[in-house]
PDB file of C-alpha atoms in Angstrom:
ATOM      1  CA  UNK A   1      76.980 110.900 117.886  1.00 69.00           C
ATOM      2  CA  UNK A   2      78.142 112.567 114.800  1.00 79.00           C
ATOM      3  CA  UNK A   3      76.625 112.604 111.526  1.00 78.00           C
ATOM      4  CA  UNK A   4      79.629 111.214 110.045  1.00 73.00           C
ATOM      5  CA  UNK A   5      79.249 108.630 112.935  1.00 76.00           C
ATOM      6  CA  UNK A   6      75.697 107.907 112.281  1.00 85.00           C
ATOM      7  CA  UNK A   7      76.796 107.676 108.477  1.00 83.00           C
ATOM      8  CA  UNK A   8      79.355 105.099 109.462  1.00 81.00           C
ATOM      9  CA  UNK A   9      76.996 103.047 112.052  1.00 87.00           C
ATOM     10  CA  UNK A  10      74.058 103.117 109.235  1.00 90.00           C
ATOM     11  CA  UNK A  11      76.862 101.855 106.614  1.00 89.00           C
ATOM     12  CA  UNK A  12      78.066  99.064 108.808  1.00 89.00           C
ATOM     13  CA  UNK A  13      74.521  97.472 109.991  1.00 92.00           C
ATOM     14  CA  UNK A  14      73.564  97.170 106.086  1.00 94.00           C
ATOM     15  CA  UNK A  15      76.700  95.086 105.703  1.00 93.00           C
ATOM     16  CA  UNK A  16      76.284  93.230 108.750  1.00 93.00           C
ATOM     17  CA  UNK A  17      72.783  92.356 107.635  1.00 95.00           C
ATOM     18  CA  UNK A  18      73.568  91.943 103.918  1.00 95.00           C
ATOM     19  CA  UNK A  19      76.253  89.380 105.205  1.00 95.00           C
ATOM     20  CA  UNK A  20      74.188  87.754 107.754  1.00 96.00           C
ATOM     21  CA  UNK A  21      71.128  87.175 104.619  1.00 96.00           C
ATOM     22  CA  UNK A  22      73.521  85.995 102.842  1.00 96.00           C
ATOM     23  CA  UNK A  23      75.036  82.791 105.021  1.00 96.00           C
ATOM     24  CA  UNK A  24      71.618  81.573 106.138  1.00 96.00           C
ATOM     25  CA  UNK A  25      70.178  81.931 102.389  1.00 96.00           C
ATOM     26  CA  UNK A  26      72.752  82.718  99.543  1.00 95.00           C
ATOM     27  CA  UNK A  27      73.361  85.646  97.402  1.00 94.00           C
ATOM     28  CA  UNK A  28      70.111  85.263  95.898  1.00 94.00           C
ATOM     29  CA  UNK A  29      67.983  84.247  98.676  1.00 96.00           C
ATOM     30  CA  UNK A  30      67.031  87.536  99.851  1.00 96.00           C
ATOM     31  CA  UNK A  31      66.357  90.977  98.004  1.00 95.00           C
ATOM     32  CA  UNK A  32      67.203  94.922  98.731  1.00 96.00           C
ATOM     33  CA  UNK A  33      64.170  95.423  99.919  1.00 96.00           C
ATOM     34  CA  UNK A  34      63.860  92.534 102.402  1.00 96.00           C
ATOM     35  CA  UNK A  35      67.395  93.670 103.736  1.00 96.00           C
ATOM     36  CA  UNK A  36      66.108  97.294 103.718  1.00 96.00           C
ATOM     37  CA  UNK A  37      63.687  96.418 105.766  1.00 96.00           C
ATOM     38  CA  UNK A  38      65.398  94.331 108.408  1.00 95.00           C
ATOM     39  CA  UNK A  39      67.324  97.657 108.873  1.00 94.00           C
ATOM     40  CA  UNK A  40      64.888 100.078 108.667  1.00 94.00           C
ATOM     41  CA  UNK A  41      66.119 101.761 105.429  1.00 95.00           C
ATOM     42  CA  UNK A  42      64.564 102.932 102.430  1.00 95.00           C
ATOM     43  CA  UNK A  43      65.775 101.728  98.640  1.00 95.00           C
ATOM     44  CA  UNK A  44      67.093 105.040  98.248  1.00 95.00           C
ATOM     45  CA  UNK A  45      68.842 104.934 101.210  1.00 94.00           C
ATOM     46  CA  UNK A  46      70.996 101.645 100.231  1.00 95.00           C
ATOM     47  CA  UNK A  47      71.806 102.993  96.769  1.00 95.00           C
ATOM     48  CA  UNK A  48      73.207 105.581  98.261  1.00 92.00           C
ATOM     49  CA  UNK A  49      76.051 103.719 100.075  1.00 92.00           C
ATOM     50  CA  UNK A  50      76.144 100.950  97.590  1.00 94.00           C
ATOM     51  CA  UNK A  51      76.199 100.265  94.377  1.00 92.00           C
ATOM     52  CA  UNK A  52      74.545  96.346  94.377  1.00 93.00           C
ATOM     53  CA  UNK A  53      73.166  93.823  96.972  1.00 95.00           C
ATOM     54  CA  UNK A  54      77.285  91.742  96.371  1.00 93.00           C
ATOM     55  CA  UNK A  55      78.776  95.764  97.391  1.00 93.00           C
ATOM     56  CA  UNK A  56      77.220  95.763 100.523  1.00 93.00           C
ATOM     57  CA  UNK A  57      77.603  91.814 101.457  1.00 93.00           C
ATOM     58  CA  UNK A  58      81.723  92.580 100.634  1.00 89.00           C
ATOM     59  CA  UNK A  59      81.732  95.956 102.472  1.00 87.00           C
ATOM     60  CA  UNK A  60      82.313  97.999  99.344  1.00 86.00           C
ATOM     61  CA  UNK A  61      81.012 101.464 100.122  1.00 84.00           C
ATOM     62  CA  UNK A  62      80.273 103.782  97.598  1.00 80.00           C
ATOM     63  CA  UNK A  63      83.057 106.691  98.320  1.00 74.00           C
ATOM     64  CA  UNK A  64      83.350 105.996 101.392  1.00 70.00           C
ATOM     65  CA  UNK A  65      87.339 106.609 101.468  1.00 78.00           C
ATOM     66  CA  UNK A  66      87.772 108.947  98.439  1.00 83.00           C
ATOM     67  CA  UNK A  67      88.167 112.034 100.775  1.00 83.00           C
ATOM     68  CA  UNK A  68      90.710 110.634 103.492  1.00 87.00           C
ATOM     69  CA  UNK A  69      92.812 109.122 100.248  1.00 92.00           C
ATOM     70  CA  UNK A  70      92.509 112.245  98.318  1.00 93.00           C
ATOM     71  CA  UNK A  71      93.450 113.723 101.760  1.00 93.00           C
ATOM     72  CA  UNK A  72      96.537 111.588 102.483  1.00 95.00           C
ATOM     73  CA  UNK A  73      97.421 112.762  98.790  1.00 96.00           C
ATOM     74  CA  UNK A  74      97.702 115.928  99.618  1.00 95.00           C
ATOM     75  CA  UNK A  75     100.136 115.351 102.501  1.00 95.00           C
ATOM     76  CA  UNK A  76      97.290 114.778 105.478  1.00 94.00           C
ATOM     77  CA  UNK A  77      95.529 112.258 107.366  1.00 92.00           C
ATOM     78  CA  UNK A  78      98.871 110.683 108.753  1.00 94.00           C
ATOM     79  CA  UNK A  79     101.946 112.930 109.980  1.00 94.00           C
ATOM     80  CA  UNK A  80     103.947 114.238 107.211  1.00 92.00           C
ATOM     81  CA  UNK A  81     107.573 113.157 108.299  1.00 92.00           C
ATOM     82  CA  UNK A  82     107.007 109.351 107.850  1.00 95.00           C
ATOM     83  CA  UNK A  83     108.955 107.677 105.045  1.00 95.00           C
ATOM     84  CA  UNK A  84     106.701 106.422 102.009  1.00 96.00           C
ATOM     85  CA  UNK A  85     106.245 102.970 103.913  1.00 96.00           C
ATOM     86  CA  UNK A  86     105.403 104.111 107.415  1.00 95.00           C
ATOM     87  CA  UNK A  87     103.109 106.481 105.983  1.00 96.00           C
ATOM     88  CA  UNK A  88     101.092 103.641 103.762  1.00 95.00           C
ATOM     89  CA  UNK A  89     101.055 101.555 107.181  1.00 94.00           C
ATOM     90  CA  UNK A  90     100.018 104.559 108.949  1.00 94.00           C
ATOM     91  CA  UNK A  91      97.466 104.826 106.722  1.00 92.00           C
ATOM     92  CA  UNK A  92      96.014 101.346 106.920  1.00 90.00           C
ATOM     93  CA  UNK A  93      95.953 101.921 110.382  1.00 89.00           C
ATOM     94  CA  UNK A  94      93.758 104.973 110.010  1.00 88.00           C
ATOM     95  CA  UNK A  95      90.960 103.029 107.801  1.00 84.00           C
ATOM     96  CA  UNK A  96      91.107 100.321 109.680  1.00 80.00           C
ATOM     97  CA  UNK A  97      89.806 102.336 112.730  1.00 78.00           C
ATOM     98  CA  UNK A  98      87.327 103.828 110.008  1.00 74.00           C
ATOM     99  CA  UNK A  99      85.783 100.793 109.105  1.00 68.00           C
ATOM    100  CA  UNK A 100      86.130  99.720 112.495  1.00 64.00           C
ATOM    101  CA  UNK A 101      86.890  95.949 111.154  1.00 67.00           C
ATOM    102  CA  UNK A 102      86.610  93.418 114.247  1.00 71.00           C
ATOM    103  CA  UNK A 103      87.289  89.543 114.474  1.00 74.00           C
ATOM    104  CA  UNK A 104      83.867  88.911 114.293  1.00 75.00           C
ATOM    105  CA  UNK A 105      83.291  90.918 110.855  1.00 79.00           C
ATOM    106  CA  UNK A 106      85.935  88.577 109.363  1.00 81.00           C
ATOM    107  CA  UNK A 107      84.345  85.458 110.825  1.00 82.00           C
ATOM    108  CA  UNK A 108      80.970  86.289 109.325  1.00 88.00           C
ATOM    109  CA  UNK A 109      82.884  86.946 106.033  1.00 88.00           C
ATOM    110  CA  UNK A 110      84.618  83.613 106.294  1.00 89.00           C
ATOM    111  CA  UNK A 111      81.091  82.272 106.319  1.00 92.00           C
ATOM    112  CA  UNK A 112      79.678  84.056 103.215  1.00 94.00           C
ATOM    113  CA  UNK A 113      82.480  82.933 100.982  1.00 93.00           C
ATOM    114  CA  UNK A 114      82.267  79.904 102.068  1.00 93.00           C
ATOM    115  CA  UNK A 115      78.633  79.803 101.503  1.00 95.00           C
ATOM    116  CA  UNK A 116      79.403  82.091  98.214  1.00 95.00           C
ATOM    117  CA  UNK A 117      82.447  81.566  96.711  1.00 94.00           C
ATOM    118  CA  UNK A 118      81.962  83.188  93.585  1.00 92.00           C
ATOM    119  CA  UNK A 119      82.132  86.275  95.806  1.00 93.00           C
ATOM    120  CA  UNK A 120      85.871  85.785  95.891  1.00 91.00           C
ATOM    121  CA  UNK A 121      86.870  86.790  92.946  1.00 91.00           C
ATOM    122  CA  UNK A 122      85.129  90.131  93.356  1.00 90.00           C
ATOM    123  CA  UNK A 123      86.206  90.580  96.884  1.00 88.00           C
ATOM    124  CA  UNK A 124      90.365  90.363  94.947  1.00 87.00           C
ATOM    125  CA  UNK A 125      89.064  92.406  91.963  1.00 90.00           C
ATOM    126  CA  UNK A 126      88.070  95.232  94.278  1.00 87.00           C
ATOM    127  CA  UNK A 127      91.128  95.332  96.424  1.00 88.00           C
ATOM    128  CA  UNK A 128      92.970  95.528  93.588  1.00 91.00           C
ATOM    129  CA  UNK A 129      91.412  98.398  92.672  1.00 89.00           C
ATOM    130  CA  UNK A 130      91.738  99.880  96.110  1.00 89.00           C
ATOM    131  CA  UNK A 131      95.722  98.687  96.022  1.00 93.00           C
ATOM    132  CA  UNK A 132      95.977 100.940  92.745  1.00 93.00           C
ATOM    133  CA  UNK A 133      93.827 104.272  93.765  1.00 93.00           C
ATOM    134  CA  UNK A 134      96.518 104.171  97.035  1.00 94.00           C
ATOM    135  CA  UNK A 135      99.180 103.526  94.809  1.00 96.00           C
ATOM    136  CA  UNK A 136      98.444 106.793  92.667  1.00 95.00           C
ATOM    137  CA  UNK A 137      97.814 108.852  95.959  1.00 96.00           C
ATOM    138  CA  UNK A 138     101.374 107.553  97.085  1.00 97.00           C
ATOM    139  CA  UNK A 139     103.135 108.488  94.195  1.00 96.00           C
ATOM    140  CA  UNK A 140     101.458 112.375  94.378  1.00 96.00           C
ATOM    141  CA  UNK A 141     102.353 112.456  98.051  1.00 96.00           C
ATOM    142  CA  UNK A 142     105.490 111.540  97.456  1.00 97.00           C
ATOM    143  CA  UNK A 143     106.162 113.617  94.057  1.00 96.00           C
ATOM    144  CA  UNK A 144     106.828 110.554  92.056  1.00 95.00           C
ATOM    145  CA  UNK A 145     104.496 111.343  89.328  1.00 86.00           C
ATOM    146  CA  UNK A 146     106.445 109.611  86.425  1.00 92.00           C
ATOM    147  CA  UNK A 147     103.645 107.173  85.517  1.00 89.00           C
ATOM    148  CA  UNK A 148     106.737 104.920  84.332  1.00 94.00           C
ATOM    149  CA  UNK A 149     108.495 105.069  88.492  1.00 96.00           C
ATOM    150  CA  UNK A 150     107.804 102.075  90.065  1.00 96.00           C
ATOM    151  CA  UNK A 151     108.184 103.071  93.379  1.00 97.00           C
ATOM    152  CA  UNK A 152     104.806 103.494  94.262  1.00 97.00           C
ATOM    153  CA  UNK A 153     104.030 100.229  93.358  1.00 96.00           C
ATOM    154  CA  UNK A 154     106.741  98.841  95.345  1.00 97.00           C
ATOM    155  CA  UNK A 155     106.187 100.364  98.626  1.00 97.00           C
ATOM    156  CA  UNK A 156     102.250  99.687  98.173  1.00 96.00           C
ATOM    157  CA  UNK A 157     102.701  95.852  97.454  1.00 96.00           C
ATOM    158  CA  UNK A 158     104.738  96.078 100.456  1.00 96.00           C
ATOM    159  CA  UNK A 159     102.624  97.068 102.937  1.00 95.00           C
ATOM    160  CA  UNK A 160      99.880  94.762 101.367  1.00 94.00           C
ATOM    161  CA  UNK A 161     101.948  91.736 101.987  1.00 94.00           C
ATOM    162  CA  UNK A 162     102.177  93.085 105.431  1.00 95.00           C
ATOM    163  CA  UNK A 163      98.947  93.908 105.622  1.00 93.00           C
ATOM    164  CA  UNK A 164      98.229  89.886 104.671  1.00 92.00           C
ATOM    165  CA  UNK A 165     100.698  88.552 107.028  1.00 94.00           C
ATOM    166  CA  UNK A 166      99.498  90.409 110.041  1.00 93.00           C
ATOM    167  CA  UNK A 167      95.334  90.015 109.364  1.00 89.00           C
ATOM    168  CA  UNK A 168      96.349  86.075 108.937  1.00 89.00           C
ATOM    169  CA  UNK A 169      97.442  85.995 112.019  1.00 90.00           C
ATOM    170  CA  UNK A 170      95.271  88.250 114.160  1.00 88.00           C
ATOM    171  CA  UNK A 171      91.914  87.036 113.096  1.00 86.00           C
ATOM    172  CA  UNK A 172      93.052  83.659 113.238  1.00 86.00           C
ATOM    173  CA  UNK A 173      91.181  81.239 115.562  1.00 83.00           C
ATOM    174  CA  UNK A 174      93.750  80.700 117.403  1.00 87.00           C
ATOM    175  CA  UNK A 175      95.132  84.009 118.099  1.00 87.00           C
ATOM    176  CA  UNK A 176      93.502  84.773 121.567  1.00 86.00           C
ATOM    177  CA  UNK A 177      92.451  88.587 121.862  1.00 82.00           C
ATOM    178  CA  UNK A 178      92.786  88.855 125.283  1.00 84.00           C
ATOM    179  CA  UNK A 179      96.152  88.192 125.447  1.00 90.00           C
ATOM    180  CA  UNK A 180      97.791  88.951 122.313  1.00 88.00           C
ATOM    181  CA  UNK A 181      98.597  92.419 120.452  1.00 91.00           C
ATOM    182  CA  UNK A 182      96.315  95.020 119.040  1.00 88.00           C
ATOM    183  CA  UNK A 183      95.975  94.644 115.470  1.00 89.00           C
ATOM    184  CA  UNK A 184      97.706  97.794 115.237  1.00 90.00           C
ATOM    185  CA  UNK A 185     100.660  97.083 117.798  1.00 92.00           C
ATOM    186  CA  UNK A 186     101.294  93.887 115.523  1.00 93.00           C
ATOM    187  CA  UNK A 187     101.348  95.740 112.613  1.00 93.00           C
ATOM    188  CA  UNK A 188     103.457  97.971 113.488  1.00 93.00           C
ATOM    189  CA  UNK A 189     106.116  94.839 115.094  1.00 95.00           C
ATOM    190  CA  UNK A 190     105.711  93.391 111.447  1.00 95.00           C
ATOM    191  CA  UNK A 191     107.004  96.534 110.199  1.00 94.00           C
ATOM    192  CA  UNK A 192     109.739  96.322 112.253  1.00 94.00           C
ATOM    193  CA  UNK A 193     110.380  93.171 111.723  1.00 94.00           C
ATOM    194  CA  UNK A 194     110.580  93.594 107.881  1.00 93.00           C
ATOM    195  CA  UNK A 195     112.589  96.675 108.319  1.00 92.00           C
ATOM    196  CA  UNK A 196     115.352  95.002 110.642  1.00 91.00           C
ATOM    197  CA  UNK A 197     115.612  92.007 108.057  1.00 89.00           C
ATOM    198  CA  UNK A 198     115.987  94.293 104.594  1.00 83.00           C
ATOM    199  CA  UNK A 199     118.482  96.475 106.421  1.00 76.00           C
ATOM    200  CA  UNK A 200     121.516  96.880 104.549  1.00 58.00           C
ATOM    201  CA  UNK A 201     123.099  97.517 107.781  1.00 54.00           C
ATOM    202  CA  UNK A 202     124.642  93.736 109.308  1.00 53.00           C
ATOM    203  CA  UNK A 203     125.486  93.738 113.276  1.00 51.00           C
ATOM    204  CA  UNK A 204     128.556  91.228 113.805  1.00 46.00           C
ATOM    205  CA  UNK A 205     129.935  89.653 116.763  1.00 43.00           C
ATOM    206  CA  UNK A 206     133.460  88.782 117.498  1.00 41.00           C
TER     207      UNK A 206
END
């Protein structure tokens, strides 16, 4: 295993725990150091993936994805003759392999906002944030640097909505994983789907 593996592994078991502290006793029912010590970290160690006991219960690494966005900026990370919305998908894709996000992790997350539903509200507040730090690296990718275009914007809301339509469905309860279609594989039909149904193109029959 990698460092960058071990990095991620480490990174994932603090949230795991953080999460699992958090449905049997509340936010406030546990400390850093008791969750340091279920996973065999020190205090240092945790502040140096997160930035507070609610960053690691919400997954919120400390940056954790600045280099790949930075590097899908530059024109890397996913191949560089997709159009601006393939390559945001593309890129989803990519950190969601990263994070390595499973059904489970979103059932346990149910759980803790249910349990904590303050934690919302900062769950949305930080994806916005994420939505606008990919919405900047679009726009240099792309070369629309007029802070005024609102393409960016466009083609980033996009693939969120996607993004939403497809994780409703695949981590719902009764979406069997057996059966049914990678995350990625539906993601990708979504896309499709939303493509055929914008097209300005018509097909007619006689």
């Amino acid at each position: 295993m990698s460092t960058t593996e071990r990095t991620r592994a480490l990174r994932r078991r603090m949230i795991v725990e953080a999460r699992r502290a958090t449905v049997e006793h509340g936010l406030h029912g546990f400390t850093i150091e008791q969750l340091c010590e279920t996973v065999g970290v020190s205090r240092r160690t945790f502040f140096n993936h997160f930035g507070s006991k609610d960053d690691a219960v919400l997954g919120i690494e400390l940056n954790a994805d600045v280099e790949a966005i930075d590097a899908y900026a530059a024109g890397g990370i996913v191949p560089a003759g997709l159009d601006p919305l393939d390559s945001i998908v593309a890129l989803a894709i990519d950190q969601f392999h990263r994070v390595g996000i499973a059904r489970a992790d979103e059932a346990l997350v149910r759980r803790v906002f249910e349990r904590e539903p303050a934690l919302v509200a900062r769950f949305l507040s930080a994806t916005d944030v994420q939505l606008a730090r990919v919405t900047v690296a679009l726009g240099r990718r792309f070369g629309w640097d007029d802070p005024a275009d609102r393409r960016p914007r466009l083609v980033t809301e996009t693939a969120a909505a996607l993004l939403k339509v497809t994780a409703t469905e695949y981590f719902d309860d009764a979406f069997d994983e057996a059966t049914g279609p990678t995350f990625d594989a539906l993601l990708t039909e979504n896309l499709r789907l939303l493509r055929a149904v914008t097209t300005t193109e018509r097909e007619h029959t006689t």
